[in-house]
Amino acid sequence: MFTAHESSSENTGFDIKVSAFKILEQTSPDHVKINPFTSVSPYTSMYQDICALALEKKASLIVIPFHKELLGGHGQIGLHRGVQQVNSNVIAHAPCSVGILVDRGPF
């Protein structure tokens, strides 16, 4: 798994997601290998870092965050244009499959 996030304030959510994927790796060690990666780079070139690392690691799947999120529990949706552009570029240039992770929050 290769993912990028923009600030340390998102670390808690990021860490929870990585932990979930690590549990998957532990339960299926012969089939799943997780390589979480954090990159700090401008949105305009971030996709290049993601795709280059996926190619180097011979990844079969890149997981990227969905560019929309629910705001404050009021049903409002926030759009993150920087993430949307990174996602579009990753999808267009990825050397492997791309999955978009939609975080709907706690159950």
Backbone as numpy.savetxt, mean C-alpha at the origin, in Angstrom:
# Nx Ny Nz CAx CAy CAz Cx Cy Cz
4.65 -7.53 -0.06 3.80 -6.37 -0.06 4.69 -5.14 -0.06
4.39 -4.20 -0.90 5.10 -2.94 -0.92 4.06 -1.85 -0.80
4.26 -0.95 0.12 3.29 0.12 0.32 4.02 1.38 0.71
3.36 2.46 0.57 3.96 3.75 0.93 2.94 4.55 1.70
3.40 5.32 2.63 2.51 6.22 3.35 3.24 7.52 3.57
2.50 8.56 3.90 3.11 9.87 3.83 3.58 10.48 5.13
3.13 10.01 6.28 3.59 10.65 7.51 3.56 9.68 8.68
4.29 10.04 9.73 4.34 9.17 10.90 3.01 9.10 11.62
2.11 10.06 11.41 0.81 10.01 12.05 -0.01 8.83 11.55
0.36 8.27 10.41 -0.35 7.13 9.85 0.27 5.81 10.28
1.35 5.85 11.06 2.07 4.63 11.41 1.19 3.60 12.10
0.30 4.01 12.98 -0.52 3.06 13.71 -1.37 2.24 12.74
-2.05 2.89 11.84 -2.85 2.18 10.85 -2.00 1.33 9.94
-0.85 1.85 9.57 0.08 1.11 8.72 0.57 -0.14 9.45
0.97 0.01 10.72 1.49 -1.11 11.50 0.44 -2.20 11.66
-0.82 -1.84 11.86 -1.89 -2.82 12.00 -2.04 -3.62 10.72
-2.00 -2.95 9.58 -2.13 -3.64 8.29 -0.95 -4.57 8.06
0.26 -4.12 8.35 1.44 -4.96 8.17 1.36 -6.17 9.10
0.90 -5.96 10.33 0.75 -7.09 11.26 -0.22 -8.13 10.72
-1.30 -7.69 10.12 -2.27 -8.63 9.55 -1.62 -9.45 8.43
-0.85 -8.81 7.57 -0.18 -9.53 6.50 0.91 -10.45 7.06
1.59 -10.04 8.13 2.61 -10.89 8.75 1.98 -12.16 9.33
0.78 -12.04 9.90 0.07 -13.22 10.40 -0.24 -14.16 9.25
-0.65 -13.61 8.12 -0.89 -14.43 6.93 0.38 -15.17 6.52
1.51 -14.46 6.56 2.79 -15.09 6.21 3.12 -16.23 7.18
2.87 -16.04 8.47 3.17 -17.07 9.47 2.28 -18.30 9.30
1.05 -18.09 8.87 0.14 -19.22 8.71 0.32 -19.94 7.38
0.99 -19.31 6.43 1.22 -19.92 5.12 2.66 -19.67 4.66
3.65 -20.10 5.44 5.03 -19.75 5.12 5.54 -20.31 3.79
4.93 -21.38 3.30 5.38 -21.95 2.03 4.79 -21.22 0.83
3.79 -20.37 1.07 3.09 -19.73 -0.04 3.16 -18.20 -0.03
3.43 -17.61 1.13 3.37 -16.16 1.25 4.65 -15.62 1.87
5.22 -14.60 1.25 6.38 -13.90 1.79 6.05 -12.42 1.77
6.12 -11.78 2.91 5.77 -10.37 3.05 7.04 -9.54 3.19
7.15 -8.47 2.40 8.27 -7.53 2.48 7.72 -6.12 2.59
7.30 -5.69 3.80 6.79 -4.32 3.91 7.91 -3.32 3.65
7.56 -2.21 3.05 8.55 -1.22 2.68 7.95 0.17 2.82
8.68 1.05 3.46 8.25 2.44 3.60 9.20 3.31 2.80
8.63 4.16 1.98 9.43 5.04 1.14 9.01 6.49 1.37
9.98 7.36 1.48 9.70 8.78 1.57 10.24 9.40 0.28
9.33 9.77 -0.59 9.72 10.37 -1.85 8.56 11.20 -2.37
8.82 12.10 -3.31 7.73 12.91 -3.86 6.71 12.03 -4.59
5.45 12.44 -4.54 4.41 11.66 -5.21 4.72 11.46 -6.69
5.34 12.45 -7.32 5.60 12.36 -8.76 6.52 11.21 -9.14
7.42 10.81 -8.23 8.36 9.73 -8.55 8.19 8.51 -7.66
7.26 8.53 -6.73 7.10 7.41 -5.79 6.82 6.09 -6.51
6.02 6.16 -7.58 5.69 4.92 -8.30 6.94 4.25 -8.85
7.95 5.04 -9.23 9.19 4.48 -9.76 9.91 3.67 -8.68
9.94 4.20 -7.45 10.56 3.48 -6.34 9.82 2.18 -6.06
8.49 2.25 -6.06 7.67 1.07 -5.77 7.88 0.00 -6.84
7.81 0.40 -8.09 7.95 -0.56 -9.20 9.35 -1.13 -9.29
10.37 -0.31 -9.05 11.76 -0.79 -9.10 12.01 -1.81 -7.99
11.50 -1.54 -6.80 11.69 -2.47 -5.70 10.93 -3.77 -5.94
9.73 -3.68 -6.48 8.96 -4.89 -6.81 9.71 -5.73 -7.83
10.30 -5.09 -8.82 11.07 -5.80 -9.83 12.31 -6.46 -9.21
13.02 -5.69 -8.38 14.22 -6.20 -7.72 13.91 -7.41 -6.83
12.81 -7.35 -6.10 12.43 -8.42 -5.17 11.63 -9.53 -5.85
11.36 -9.37 -7.13 10.57 -10.35 -7.89 9.21 -10.58 -7.24
8.59 -9.47 -6.86 7.28 -9.53 -6.21 6.21 -9.98 -7.20
5.23 -10.69 -6.69 4.11 -11.09 -7.53 2.90 -10.19 -7.29
2.94 -9.40 -6.22 1.82 -8.52 -5.89 2.31 -7.28 -5.16
1.83 -6.13 -5.59 2.05 -4.86 -4.89 0.70 -4.48 -4.31
0.67 -4.14 -3.02 -0.56 -3.69 -2.38 -0.43 -2.19 -2.12
-1.39 -1.43 -2.64 -1.38 0.03 -2.47 -2.68 0.46 -1.80
-2.66 1.59 -1.08 -3.87 2.05 -0.39 -4.85 2.71 -1.35
-6.13 2.53 -1.08 -7.16 3.21 -1.87 -7.04 4.71 -1.61
-7.32 5.52 -2.61 -7.10 6.96 -2.51 -8.28 7.73 -1.91
-9.33 7.01 -1.50 -10.46 7.65 -0.84 -10.60 7.08 0.56
-11.10 7.91 1.49 -11.30 7.42 2.84 -12.50 8.11 3.48
-13.13 7.41 4.41 -14.24 8.00 5.15 -13.68 8.99 6.15
-14.34 10.13 6.29 -13.87 11.17 7.19 -14.82 11.30 8.38
-14.30 11.17 9.57 -15.02 11.49 10.78 -16.35 10.80 11.04
-16.65 9.72 10.40 -17.87 8.98 10.69 -19.15 9.65 10.24
-19.07 10.70 9.45 -20.26 11.41 8.99 -20.65 11.02 7.58
-20.03 9.99 7.05 -20.34 9.54 5.71 -19.68 10.37 4.62
-18.84 11.34 5.01 -18.14 12.14 4.02 -16.91 11.37 3.52
-16.61 11.56 2.26 -15.48 10.87 1.67 -14.40 11.88 1.30
-13.17 11.59 1.74 -12.03 12.43 1.39 -11.27 11.82 0.24
-10.81 12.64 -0.65 -10.05 12.19 -1.82 -8.62 12.69 -1.67
-7.67 11.78 -1.79 -6.26 12.15 -1.69 -5.66 12.06 -3.09
-5.55 13.21 -3.75 -5.11 13.24 -5.15 -3.67 12.75 -5.34
-2.80 13.00 -4.37 -1.42 12.52 -4.49 -1.37 11.01 -4.52
-2.10 10.36 -3.62 -2.15 8.90 -3.59 -2.83 8.38 -4.85
-3.86 9.08 -5.32 -4.56 8.67 -6.54 -3.60 8.66 -7.73
-2.74 9.66 -7.84 -1.78 9.72 -8.94 -0.73 8.62 -8.82
-0.24 8.38 -7.60 0.72 7.29 -7.38 0.07 5.97 -7.79
-1.16 5.74 -7.35 -1.85 4.50 -7.68 -1.97 4.32 -9.19
-2.37 5.37 -9.89 -2.51 5.29 -11.35 -1.18 4.93 -12.01
-0.11 5.56 -11.55 1.20 5.29 -12.12 1.70 3.89 -11.78
1.45 3.43 -10.56 1.86 2.06 -10.19 1.11 1.06 -11.07
-0.20 1.25 -11.21 -1.00 0.33 -12.03 -0.48 0.32 -13.48
-0.10 1.48 -13.99 0.36 1.57 -15.38 1.76 0.98 -15.59
2.60 0.98 -14.55 4.00 0.59 -14.74 4.44 -0.63 -13.93
3.59 -1.21 -13.15 3.99 -2.31 -12.26 4.46 -3.53 -13.04
5.51 -4.19 -12.54 6.01 -5.40 -13.18 5.26 -6.66 -12.72
4.20 -6.46 -11.95 3.44 -7.58 -11.40 2.00 -7.13 -11.13
1.24 -7.98 -10.50 -0.14 -7.63 -10.17 -0.18 -6.55 -9.10
-1.25 -5.77 -9.09 -1.43 -4.70 -8.12 -2.77 -4.90 -7.43
-2.76 -4.84 -6.10 -3.99 -4.91 -5.31 -4.20 -3.58 -4.62
-5.43 -3.13 -4.58 -5.75 -1.88 -3.89 -6.45 -2.24 -2.59
-5.86 -1.84 -1.47 -6.38 -2.14 -0.15 -7.36 -1.04 0.26
-8.60 -1.44 0.48 -9.63 -0.51 0.93 -9.82 -0.76 2.43
-9.46 0.21 3.24 -9.60 0.10 4.70 -10.93 0.71 5.10
-11.86 -0.13 5.51 -13.19 0.34 5.92 -13.27 0.55 7.43
-12.13 0.50 8.09 -12.10 0.74 9.53 -12.46 -0.50 10.32
-12.61 -0.32 11.64 -12.94 -1.47 12.49 -14.35 -1.98 12.22
-14.55 -3.23 12.51 -15.85 -3.86 12.27 -16.90 -3.28 13.15
